[in-house]
CSV table of C-alpha atoms and ligand atoms in Angstrom, one decimal:
chain,number,residue,atom,x,y,z
N,1,MET,CA,-54.9,15.9,-23.1
N,2,SER,CA,-54.2,19.5,-22.7
N,3,GLU,CA,-51.6,21.3,-24.9
N,4,LYS,CA,-49.8,23.2,-22.2
N,5,THR,CA,-46.6,21.3,-20.4
N,6,VAL,CA,-46.7,22.5,-16.9
N,7,ALA,CA,-44.3,22.2,-14.0
N,8,ALA,CA,-44.2,23.1,-10.4
N,9,ILE,CA,-42.7,22.2,-7.0
N,10,SER,CA,-44.9,19.4,-5.6
N,11,THR,CA,-43.1,19.0,-2.3
N,12,ALA,CA,-43.6,21.2,0.9
N,13,PRO,CA,-41.9,24.5,1.0
N,14,GLY,CA,-38.9,24.4,3.3
N,15,GLU,CA,-35.8,22.1,4.3
N,16,GLY,CA,-36.1,18.7,3.7
N,17,GLY,CA,-34.5,15.5,2.5
N,18,ILE,CA,-35.4,16.0,-1.2
N,19,ALA,CA,-37.7,18.4,-3.3
N,20,VAL,CA,-39.6,17.1,-6.5
N,21,ILE,CA,-40.4,19.2,-9.3
N,22,ARG,CA,-43.0,17.7,-11.5
N,23,ILE,CA,-43.3,18.5,-15.0
N,24,SER,CA,-46.4,17.1,-17.0
N,25,GLY,CA,-47.9,17.8,-20.4
N,26,ASP,CA,-47.1,16.3,-24.0
N,27,THR,CA,-43.9,17.7,-24.2
N,28,ALA,CA,-42.9,16.6,-20.5
N,29,ILE,CA,-40.1,14.6,-21.5
N,30,ASP,CA,-38.5,17.1,-24.1
N,31,VAL,CA,-38.4,19.7,-21.5
N,32,ALA,CA,-36.8,17.7,-18.9
N,33,ASP,CA,-34.1,16.1,-21.6
N,34,LYS,CA,-33.2,20.2,-22.3
N,35,CYS,CA,-31.9,20.8,-18.5
N,36,PHE,CA,-31.0,17.2,-17.3
N,37,LYS,CA,-28.1,15.5,-18.0
N,38,SER,CA,-27.6,11.9,-16.8
N,39,PHE,CA,-24.3,10.2,-15.6
N,40,SER,CA,-24.9,7.6,-18.0
N,41,GLY,CA,-25.0,9.5,-21.0
N,42,LYS,CA,-28.6,8.5,-21.7
N,43,THR,CA,-31.5,10.8,-22.2
N,44,LEU,CA,-35.0,10.5,-20.6
N,45,SER,CA,-36.6,10.3,-24.1
N,46,THR,CA,-35.1,6.9,-24.3
N,47,LEU,CA,-36.7,5.5,-21.3
N,48,LYS,CA,-39.7,3.3,-20.7
N,49,GLY,CA,-42.2,4.4,-17.9
N,50,TYR,CA,-41.5,4.1,-14.5
N,51,THR,CA,-37.7,3.9,-15.0
N,52,ALA,CA,-35.3,6.8,-13.7
N,53,LEU,CA,-32.0,8.5,-14.3
N,54,TYR,CA,-29.3,9.8,-12.2
N,55,GLY,CA,-27.4,13.0,-13.5
N,56,GLN,CA,-27.8,16.7,-13.0
N,57,VAL,CA,-29.9,19.6,-13.4
N,58,PHE,CA,-27.9,22.2,-15.6
N,59,PHE,CA,-28.7,25.8,-16.8
N,60,GLU,CA,-26.3,26.7,-19.9
N,61,ASN,CA,-23.2,25.4,-18.3
N,62,THR,CA,-24.0,25.8,-14.8
N,63,VAL,CA,-24.7,22.7,-12.5
N,64,ILE,CA,-27.9,23.6,-10.7
N,65,ASP,CA,-28.1,20.3,-8.5
N,66,ASP,CA,-27.7,16.6,-8.9
N,67,ALA,CA,-30.8,14.9,-9.3
N,68,VAL,CA,-32.6,11.7,-10.1
N,69,ALA,CA,-35.2,12.1,-13.1
N,70,LEU,CA,-38.2,9.6,-12.9
N,71,VAL,CA,-40.1,9.5,-16.3
N,72,PHE,CA,-44.0,8.2,-16.5
N,73,LEU,CA,-45.3,7.8,-19.9
N,74,ALA,CA,-48.9,8.7,-20.7
N,75,PRO,CA,-51.6,7.4,-19.8
N,76,LYS,CA,-49.6,5.7,-16.6
N,77,SER,CA,-49.1,8.6,-14.6
N,78,PHE,CA,-51.1,10.5,-12.1
N,79,THR,CA,-52.2,13.0,-14.5
N,80,GLY,CA,-52.6,10.7,-17.3
N,81,GLU,CA,-49.8,12.8,-19.3
N,82,ASN,CA,-46.2,12.5,-20.1
N,83,THR,CA,-44.8,13.3,-16.7
N,84,VAL,CA,-41.0,13.9,-15.3
N,85,GLU,CA,-40.3,14.0,-11.8
N,86,ILE,CA,-37.1,15.6,-11.0
N,87,SER,CA,-35.8,15.3,-7.3
N,88,VAL,CA,-33.2,17.5,-6.2
N,89,HIS,CA,-32.1,18.1,-2.4
N,90,GLY,CA,-34.6,19.4,-0.3
N,91,GLY,CA,-33.9,23.1,0.1
N,92,ARG,CA,-36.3,25.8,-1.0
N,93,LEU,CA,-33.8,27.9,-3.0
N,94,VAL,CA,-32.3,24.8,-5.0
N,95,ALA,CA,-35.6,23.7,-5.7
N,96,LEU,CA,-36.5,27.1,-6.8
N,97,GLU,CA,-33.8,27.6,-9.1
N,98,ALA,CA,-34.3,24.0,-10.6
N,99,LEU,CA,-38.1,25.0,-11.4
N,100,ARG,CA,-36.9,28.2,-12.9
N,101,VAL,CA,-34.7,26.3,-15.1
N,102,VAL,CA,-37.7,23.7,-15.9
N,103,LEU,CA,-39.6,27.0,-16.9
N,104,ASN,CA,-36.8,28.3,-19.0
N,105,CYS,CA,-36.7,25.0,-21.1
N,106,GLY,CA,-40.6,25.4,-22.0
N,107,ALA,CA,-42.8,24.6,-19.2
N,108,ALA,CA,-45.5,26.8,-17.9
N,109,LEU,CA,-46.0,27.1,-14.1
N,110,ALA,CA,-48.8,25.0,-13.1
N,111,GLU,CA,-51.8,26.8,-11.4
N,112,ASN,CA,-53.0,25.5,-8.0
N,113,GLY,CA,-54.0,21.9,-8.2
N,114,GLU,CA,-53.4,21.8,-11.9
N,115,PHE,CA,-52.0,18.0,-11.7
N,116,THR,CA,-54.7,16.8,-9.9
N,117,LYS,CA,-57.3,19.0,-12.4
N,118,ARG,CA,-55.6,17.2,-15.4
N,119,ALA,CA,-55.9,13.7,-13.7
N,120,PHE,CA,-60.0,14.6,-13.3
N,121,LEU,CA,-59.9,15.6,-16.7
N,122,ASN,CA,-58.2,12.8,-18.2
N,123,GLY,CA,-60.5,10.4,-16.4
N,124,LYS,CA,-57.8,9.2,-14.0
N,125,LEU,CA,-60.3,9.9,-10.8
N,126,ASP,CA,-63.6,11.6,-10.4
N,127,LEU,CA,-64.0,14.8,-8.7
N,128,ALA,CA,-65.3,13.4,-5.4
N,129,SER,CA,-61.9,11.3,-5.3
N,130,ALA,CA,-60.1,14.5,-6.4
N,131,GLU,CA,-61.4,16.6,-3.7
N,132,SER,CA,-60.4,14.0,-0.9
N,133,ILE,CA,-56.4,14.1,-1.9
N,134,MET,CA,-56.6,17.6,-0.1
N,135,GLU,CA,-58.1,16.1,2.7
N,136,ILE,CA,-55.6,13.3,3.0
N,137,ILE,CA,-53.0,16.1,2.9
N,138,SER,CA,-54.6,17.7,5.7
N,139,ALA,CA,-55.9,15.0,7.7
N,140,LYS,CA,-55.4,15.8,11.5
N,141,ASN,CA,-56.4,12.4,12.9
N,142,GLU,CA,-56.5,8.7,11.9
N,143,THR,CA,-60.4,8.7,11.3
N,144,ALA,CA,-60.0,11.8,9.3
N,145,LEU,CA,-57.2,10.1,7.2
N,146,LYS,CA,-59.3,6.8,6.6
N,147,ILE,CA,-62.6,8.5,5.5
N,148,SER,CA,-60.4,10.6,3.3
N,149,ARG,CA,-58.8,7.3,2.1
N,150,ASN,CA,-61.9,5.5,1.4
N,151,ALA,CA,-63.3,8.6,-0.8
N,152,LYS,CA,-60.1,8.6,-2.7
N,153,ASN,CA,-60.6,5.1,-3.3
N,154,GLY,CA,-64.1,5.9,-4.7
N,155,ARG,CA,-66.2,5.3,-1.6
N,156,ILE,CA,-68.5,8.2,-2.2
N,157,SER,CA,-68.6,7.6,-6.1
N,158,LYS,CA,-69.7,4.0,-5.1
N,159,GLU,CA,-72.8,5.0,-3.2
N,160,ILE,CA,-73.8,7.8,-5.7
N,161,GLY,CA,-73.7,5.2,-8.3
N,162,LYS,CA,-75.6,2.8,-6.8
N,163,ILE,CA,-78.2,5.6,-6.1
N,164,ILE,CA,-78.1,6.7,-10.0
N,165,ASP,CA,-78.5,3.0,-11.0
N,166,LYS,CA,-82.0,2.9,-9.1
N,167,LEU,CA,-82.9,6.3,-10.2
N,168,LEU,CA,-82.2,5.1,-13.9
N,169,GLU,CA,-84.0,1.9,-13.4
N,170,LEU,CA,-87.0,3.8,-12.0
N,171,ALA,CA,-87.1,6.2,-15.2
N,172,ALA,CA,-87.1,3.5,-17.4
N,173,SER,CA,-90.3,1.6,-15.4
N,174,PHE,CA,-91.9,5.0,-15.4
N,175,SER,CA,-91.6,4.9,-19.3
N,176,VAL,CA,-92.5,1.2,-19.6
N,177,TYR,CA,-95.7,1.9,-17.2
N,178,SER,CA,-96.6,4.9,-19.3
N,179,ASP,CA,-96.6,2.9,-22.6
N,180,TYR,CA,-98.5,0.2,-21.0
N,181,PRO,CA,-100.5,1.7,-18.1
N,182,ASP,CA,-103.3,-1.5,-18.5
N,183,GLU,CA,-100.7,-4.4,-18.7
N,184,GLU,CA,-99.9,-6.1,-15.0
N,185,ILE,CA,-96.3,-5.9,-15.2
N,186,GLU,CA,-94.6,-7.4,-12.1
N,187,ASN,CA,-93.3,-4.6,-10.1
N,188,LEU,CA,-94.6,-1.9,-12.3
N,189,ASN,CA,-97.1,0.2,-10.3
N,190,PRO,CA,-97.3,3.2,-8.4
N,191,GLU,CA,-97.0,1.5,-4.9
N,192,THR,CA,-93.6,0.0,-6.0
N,193,PHE,CA,-92.3,3.5,-7.6
N,194,LYS,CA,-93.4,5.1,-4.3
N,195,ASN,CA,-91.6,2.4,-2.1
N,196,THR,CA,-88.4,2.9,-4.4
N,197,LEU,CA,-88.5,6.7,-4.1
N,198,SER,CA,-88.6,6.7,0.0
N,199,GLU,CA,-85.7,4.1,0.1
N,200,ILE,CA,-83.5,6.5,-2.4
N,201,LYS,CA,-85.0,9.3,0.1
N,202,ALA,CA,-83.4,7.8,3.0
N,203,THR,CA,-80.3,6.6,1.5
N,204,LEU,CA,-79.4,10.3,0.7
N,205,LYS,CA,-80.6,11.6,3.9
N,206,ARG,CA,-78.2,9.2,5.6
N,207,LEU,CA,-75.5,10.5,3.5
N,208,LEU,CA,-76.4,14.0,4.0
N,209,ASP,CA,-76.3,13.4,7.8
N,210,THR,CA,-72.6,12.1,7.5
N,211,TYR,CA,-71.3,15.7,6.3
N,212,ASP,CA,-71.6,17.3,9.7
N,213,THR,CA,-70.2,14.6,11.7
N,214,GLY,CA,-67.4,14.1,9.1
N,215,LYS,CA,-66.7,17.7,9.2
N,216,VAL,CA,-66.3,17.5,13.1
N,217,ILE,CA,-63.8,14.4,12.7
N,218,ARG,CA,-61.9,16.3,10.0
N,219,GLU,CA,-61.7,20.0,11.7
N,220,GLY,CA,-62.2,19.1,15.2
N,221,ILE,CA,-64.9,20.5,17.5
N,222,ASP,CA,-64.7,23.7,19.7
N,223,CYS,CA,-65.4,22.7,23.2
N,224,SER,CA,-65.5,25.5,26.1
N,225,ILE,CA,-65.0,24.5,29.6
N,226,VAL,CA,-67.0,27.1,31.5
N,227,GLY,CA,-68.0,27.1,35.5
N,228,LYS,CA,-67.9,29.7,38.6
N,229,PRO,CA,-63.8,30.6,39.6
N,230,ASN,CA,-62.5,27.7,41.8
N,231,VAL,CA,-64.6,24.9,40.4
N,232,GLY,CA,-61.7,23.0,38.9
N,233,LYS,CA,-62.3,24.1,35.1
N,234,SER,CA,-58.4,24.4,34.8
N,235,SER,CA,-57.6,21.0,36.5
N,236,LEU,CA,-59.9,19.4,34.0
N,237,MET,CA,-58.4,20.9,31.4
N,238,ASN,CA,-54.9,19.9,32.4
N,239,ILE,CA,-56.4,16.4,32.5
N,240,LEU,CA,-58.0,16.3,29.1
N,241,CYS,CA,-54.7,17.7,27.7
N,242,LYS,CA,-52.7,15.7,30.1
N,243,THR,CA,-50.2,18.9,30.3
N,244,ASP,CA,-49.8,22.1,32.0
N,245,ARG,CA,-51.3,24.4,29.6
N,246,SER,CA,-53.9,26.0,31.9
N,247,ILE,CA,-52.8,27.7,35.4
N,248,VAL,CA,-54.1,25.6,38.1
N,249,THR,CA,-54.4,27.8,41.5
N,250,ASP,CA,-56.7,28.0,44.6
N,251,VAL,CA,-57.1,32.0,44.1
N,252,ALA,CA,-60.6,32.6,42.6
N,253,GLY,CA,-60.6,34.1,39.5
N,254,THR,CA,-57.1,33.3,37.8
N,255,THR,CA,-58.0,32.3,34.6
N,256,ARG,CA,-58.8,35.9,33.3
N,257,ASP,CA,-58.7,35.0,29.8
N,258,ILE,CA,-59.5,32.0,27.4
N,259,VAL,CA,-56.9,29.3,27.2
N,260,GLU,CA,-56.9,27.1,24.0
N,261,SER,CA,-55.9,23.8,23.6
N,262,THR,CA,-56.3,20.9,20.8
N,263,VAL,CA,-56.6,17.4,22.2
N,264,LEU,CA,-57.2,14.0,20.7
N,265,LEU,CA,-59.9,12.2,22.1
N,266,ASP,CA,-60.8,8.4,20.8
N,267,GLY,CA,-60.3,9.8,17.3
N,268,ILE,CA,-62.2,13.4,18.1
N,269,THR,CA,-60.4,16.4,17.7
N,270,LEU,CA,-61.6,18.9,20.4
N,271,ILE,CA,-60.4,22.5,20.2
N,272,LEU,CA,-60.8,22.9,24.0
N,273,SER,CA,-61.1,26.5,25.4
N,274,ASP,CA,-60.9,27.1,29.2
N,275,THR,CA,-62.4,30.2,30.3
N,276,ALA,CA,-62.8,32.6,32.7
N,277,GLY,CA,-65.0,31.9,36.0
N,278,ILE,CA,-68.6,33.2,35.4
N,279,HIS,CA,-69.9,35.0,38.4
N,280,LYS,CA,-71.2,38.3,39.4
N,281,THR,CA,-67.9,40.7,39.7
N,282,GLU,CA,-67.1,44.6,40.0
N,283,ASP,CA,-63.7,44.1,39.0
N,284,ILE,CA,-63.6,45.5,35.4
N,285,VAL,CA,-60.7,43.0,33.9
N,286,GLU,CA,-62.7,40.2,35.3
N,287,LYS,CA,-65.7,41.1,34.2
N,288,ALA,CA,-64.2,41.4,30.6
N,289,GLY,CA,-63.2,37.9,31.0
N,290,VAL,CA,-66.6,36.8,32.2
N,291,ASP,CA,-68.3,38.4,29.6
N,292,ARG,CA,-66.2,36.8,26.9
N,293,SER,CA,-66.5,33.4,28.6
N,294,ILE,CA,-70.6,33.7,28.3
N,295,LYS,CA,-70.0,34.7,24.5
N,296,ARG,CA,-67.8,31.3,23.9
N,297,LEU,CA,-70.5,29.4,26.1
N,298,LYS,CA,-73.1,30.7,23.6
N,299,ASN,CA,-70.8,30.1,20.3
N,300,SER,CA,-69.1,26.8,21.2
N,301,SER,CA,-70.5,23.5,19.5
N,302,LEU,CA,-70.0,21.7,22.7
N,303,VAL,CA,-70.1,23.2,26.1
N,304,ILE,CA,-68.5,21.4,29.5
N,305,ALA,CA,-69.7,22.9,32.5
N,306,VAL,CA,-68.0,22.2,35.8
N,307,PHE,CA,-69.6,22.7,39.3
N,308,ASP,CA,-67.9,22.1,42.8
N,309,ILE,CA,-70.3,19.4,44.5
N,310,SER,CA,-68.6,20.1,47.8
N,311,ARG,CA,-70.3,23.3,48.5
N,312,PRO,CA,-74.0,24.2,48.3
N,313,PHE,CA,-75.1,25.7,44.8
N,314,ASP,CA,-75.4,29.5,44.9
N,315,ASN,CA,-76.9,31.9,42.5
N,316,ASP,CA,-74.0,31.8,40.3
N,317,ASP,CA,-74.2,28.4,40.1
N,318,LEU,CA,-78.1,28.4,39.1
N,319,SER,CA,-77.9,31.3,36.7
N,320,LEU,CA,-75.1,29.4,34.8
N,321,ILE,CA,-77.4,26.1,34.7
N,322,ASP,CA,-80.0,28.7,33.1
N,323,GLU,CA,-77.5,29.7,30.3
N,324,LEU,CA,-76.3,26.0,29.3
N,325,PRO,CA,-77.5,24.7,26.2
N,326,VAL,CA,-79.4,21.3,26.1
N,327,ASN,CA,-76.4,19.0,24.9
N,328,ALA,CA,-74.3,20.7,27.5
N,329,ILE,CA,-72.2,18.0,29.6
N,330,ILE,CA,-72.2,18.7,33.4
N,331,VAL,CA,-69.0,17.7,35.4
N,332,LEU,CA,-69.8,17.2,39.0
N,333,ASN,CA,-66.3,17.7,40.5
N,334,LYS,CA,-64.5,17.5,43.6
N,335,ASN,CA,-66.5,14.2,44.0
N,336,ASP,CA,-63.8,13.1,46.4
N,337,LEU,CA,-65.2,15.5,49.0
N,338,THR,CA,-68.6,15.0,50.7
N,339,CYS,CA,-71.5,16.3,48.2
N,340,ALA,CA,-73.1,19.5,49.8
N,341,ALA,CA,-74.8,20.3,46.7
N,342,ASP,CA,-78.4,19.5,45.5
N,343,LEU,CA,-78.1,17.7,42.2
N,344,SER,CA,-81.6,17.6,41.4
N,345,VAL,CA,-81.4,21.0,40.0
N,346,PHE,CA,-80.0,19.3,36.5
N,347,LYS,CA,-82.9,17.2,36.1
N,348,ASP,CA,-82.6,15.4,32.9
N,349,LYS,CA,-79.3,16.9,32.0
N,350,LYS,CA,-76.2,14.7,30.9
N,351,THR,CA,-74.1,14.6,34.2
N,352,VAL,CA,-70.9,12.7,35.1
N,353,MET,CA,-69.4,12.4,38.7
N,354,PHE,CA,-65.6,13.5,38.5
N,355,SER,CA,-62.5,14.4,40.8
N,356,ALA,CA,-60.0,16.3,39.1
N,357,LYS,CA,-57.7,15.5,42.3
N,358,GLU,CA,-58.1,11.7,42.0
N,359,ASN,CA,-58.2,11.8,38.2
N,360,SER,CA,-61.7,9.9,38.5
N,361,GLY,CA,-64.7,10.0,36.1
N,362,ILE,CA,-62.6,10.7,33.2
N,363,LYS,CA,-63.2,7.5,31.4
N,364,GLU,CA,-67.0,8.2,31.7
N,365,LEU,CA,-66.4,12.0,30.6
N,366,SER,CA,-64.5,10.9,27.4
N,367,LYS,CA,-67.3,8.8,26.5
N,368,MET,CA,-69.8,11.2,27.1
N,369,ILE,CA,-68.1,13.7,25.1
N,370,THR,CA,-67.4,11.3,22.1
N,371,ASP,CA,-71.0,10.0,22.1
N,372,THR,CA,-72.3,13.5,22.2
N,373,VAL,CA,-70.1,14.3,19.2
N,374,LYS,CA,-70.8,11.4,17.1
N,375,SER,CA,-74.3,11.5,17.9
N,376,GLY,CA,-75.0,11.0,13.9
N,377,SER,CA,-72.2,8.1,14.3
N,378,ILE,CA,-70.7,7.6,11.0
N,379,SER,CA,-68.2,4.5,10.9
N,380,GLU,CA,-64.7,4.6,9.0
N,381,ASN,CA,-65.7,2.4,6.0
N,382,ASP,CA,-68.7,4.5,5.7
N,383,ALA,CA,-69.2,7.2,2.2
N,384,VAL,CA,-68.9,10.4,4.0
N,385,LEU,CA,-69.5,13.7,2.1
N,386,ILE,CA,-66.5,15.7,2.5
N,387,SER,CA,-66.7,19.1,1.2
N,388,GLU,CA,-69.7,21.8,1.2
N,389,ARG,CA,-70.0,21.3,-2.8
N,390,GLN,CA,-70.9,17.5,-2.3
N,391,ARG,CA,-73.1,18.6,0.2
N,392,ASN,CA,-75.1,20.9,-1.9
N,393,CYS,CA,-75.2,18.3,-4.7
N,394,ALA,CA,-76.7,15.9,-2.3
N,395,ASN,CA,-78.9,18.5,-0.6
N,396,ARG,CA,-80.2,19.2,-4.3
N,397,ALA,CA,-80.6,15.6,-4.9
N,398,TYR,CA,-82.6,15.2,-1.7
N,399,LEU,CA,-85.0,17.7,-2.4
N,400,SER,CA,-85.7,16.8,-5.8
N,401,ILE,CA,-86.7,13.2,-4.4
N,402,CYS,CA,-89.1,14.7,-2.0
N,403,GLU,CA,-90.7,16.7,-4.8
N,404,ALA,CA,-90.9,13.6,-6.8
N,405,GLU,CA,-92.5,11.7,-3.7
N,406,ASN,CA,-94.9,14.4,-3.1
N,407,ALA,CA,-95.9,14.4,-6.8
N,408,MET,CA,-96.5,10.8,-6.7
N,409,ASN,CA,-98.7,11.0,-3.6
N,410,ILE,CA,-101.0,13.8,-4.7
N,411,GLY,CA,-101.0,11.9,-8.5
N,412,VAL,CA,-99.3,14.1,-10.7
N,413,THR,CA,-98.7,12.4,-14.0
N,414,LEU,CA,-95.9,10.3,-14.1
N,415,ASP,CA,-94.0,12.6,-16.5
N,416,ALA,CA,-93.8,15.5,-13.9
N,417,VAL,CA,-92.2,13.1,-11.3
N,418,GLY,CA,-90.0,12.1,-14.3
N,419,VAL,CA,-88.7,15.9,-14.2
N,420,CYS,CA,-88.2,15.7,-10.5
N,421,ILE,CA,-85.8,12.4,-11.1
N,422,ASP,CA,-84.0,14.1,-13.7
N,423,ASP,CA,-82.9,16.9,-11.7
N,424,CYS,CA,-82.1,14.4,-9.0
N,425,LEU,CA,-79.7,12.6,-11.4
N,426,ALA,CA,-78.1,15.8,-12.7
N,427,ALA,CA,-77.3,16.6,-9.0
N,428,LEU,CA,-75.5,13.7,-8.3
N,429,LEU,CA,-73.6,13.6,-11.8
N,430,GLU,CA,-72.4,16.7,-10.8
N,431,LEU,CA,-71.3,15.4,-7.4
N,432,THR,CA,-69.2,12.7,-8.7
N,433,GLY,CA,-68.1,15.6,-11.8
N,434,LYS,CA,-69.6,13.3,-14.4
N,435,ARG,CA,-71.5,16.0,-15.7
N,436,VAL,CA,-70.0,19.0,-14.5
N,437,THR,CA,-69.7,22.9,-15.4
N,438,ASN,CA,-65.9,23.9,-16.0
N,439,GLU,CA,-66.9,26.7,-13.2
N,440,VAL,CA,-67.5,24.4,-10.8
N,441,THR,CA,-64.2,22.2,-11.9
N,442,ASP,CA,-62.5,25.2,-11.6
N,443,GLU,CA,-63.9,26.2,-8.4
N,444,VAL,CA,-62.8,23.0,-6.8
N,445,PHE,CA,-59.3,22.9,-7.9
N,446,LYS,CA,-58.6,26.7,-6.9
N,447,ARG,CA,-58.8,25.5,-3.2
N,448,PHE,CA,-55.9,23.1,-4.0
N,449,CYS,CA,-52.1,24.0,-3.3
N,450,VAL,CA,-49.9,24.7,-6.4
N,451,GLY,CA,-47.7,21.4,-7.0
N,452,LYS,CA,-50.9,19.1,-6.3
A,501,GDP,P1,-60.6,26.9,37.9
A,501,GDP,O1,-60.8,28.1,38.6
A,501,GDP,O2,-62.2,26.6,38.1
A,501,GDP,O3,-60.0,26.7,36.9
A,501,GDP,O4,-60.3,26.0,39.2
A,501,GDP,P2,-58.8,25.2,39.4
A,501,GDP,O5,-58.7,23.9,38.7
A,501,GDP,O6,-57.8,26.3,39.6
A,501,GDP,O7,-58.8,24.7,40.7
A,501,GDP,C1,-59.2,25.5,41.9
A,501,GDP,C2,-59.0,24.6,43.5
A,501,GDP,O8,-59.7,23.5,43.4
A,501,GDP,C3,-57.5,24.4,43.1
A,501,GDP,O9,-56.9,24.3,44.8
A,501,GDP,C4,-57.5,22.4,42.8
A,501,GDP,O10,-56.2,21.9,43.4
A,501,GDP,C5,-58.9,22.2,43.6
A,501,GDP,N1,-59.4,20.9,42.9
A,501,GDP,C6,-59.8,21.0,41.5
A,501,GDP,N2,-60.2,20.0,41.3
A,501,GDP,C7,-60.5,19.4,42.4
A,501,GDP,C8,-61.0,18.2,42.9
A,501,GDP,O11,-61.6,17.2,42.1
A,501,GDP,N3,-61.0,18.0,44.3
A,501,GDP,C9,-60.7,18.6,45.0
A,501,GDP,N4,-60.5,18.4,46.5
A,501,GDP,N5,-59.9,20.0,44.7
A,501,GDP,C10,-60.0,20.2,43.6
């Protein structure tokens, strides 16, 4: 347990129904008793855990606010320490005054993520679960929330635990095999060792692959809509947004700059940008817009290129096709009109027939977008790596296993292979926080907000 009792406002800043001041540490209840008086006359130190008193927060003889104080006794609290949560009215000033009183009564101000850090240090949750709490708080869509919730409930650690068990078993088999190399013991031979290594390698690779897809699900993917002027980019953007965020007009070159909008499509957050029409132009202002569109096209993770098929393609269309990345989605718009374009120029690119006017092709387009984004598909129940730190650890573990496999293949002694396995284990134990330095722990919790 930590010697210092800390406190912070745990609710979001701003106005709300209530604000909660959380106090945690050995002396949390004494601190709270000094600044909280119940209407019943009972003190907090006489309470069982999970019970509350109604009363007032006061400083000297001044009442700060009516309040409810809820007591949690160690180890049955979020932090694993004695904790009191004082709920006052949800105004910024009243919460700040109540916090000041608590600090005056002997608590220190909690640092960023200090409550969760204490929960981790007191064995209430592992590091991967602790990291997921910030993801739960910031989840922007339901899939991201489910993935973070699973991580909080130990999904990542469980998956890593299985790999660790396999590695430990393998290391033990190595030592038995080294001690009795001439005995024929079932499953103890270089061939089975190699198979186990390749199984572990495949599992780690799958886990590593979840990071990028998970990131897209959590943070969204930047997607630009590009095309010549007047092909229907803004109309498409409007359909995707189901709003009138972009200006739709039949005067070429209206969208001179980039219009951004965030939309949710089948659980994927798309950060859409409708760009200025890409074409050769002498107009200086328009040219600046075109240059920005080309830059955006090159930097976007996903490109939707719109073409008007009611007219034959010209040089502007053809040079745009040359600029497109391989995974670009081609929207063949104005399909309600007679097709006058040669569609064979797209060869094996992903195309979808579309009419913004008639709102047709949107289902196919949505599916194409989600399929492209979720190409390394993950399900909500999978273990998904949710931080760069976790990805780094998993990657180190993966590289160590590759090294172990190579060493086995070229016939290096099992001792040397064992060193690679130890490195792999160390990386995985760091991932879950079972063996981690203070610096790494501090780095993780620094990213949390105060009060969490
Ligand atoms: P942008 O310059 O590429 O953003 O094009 P807009 O979305 O502003 O559309 C240009 C013109 O094409 C407008 O008059 C739209 O009404 C029209 N338009 C857009 N999509 C379609 C479509 O699918 N069919 C037809 N017939 N007209 C369309």
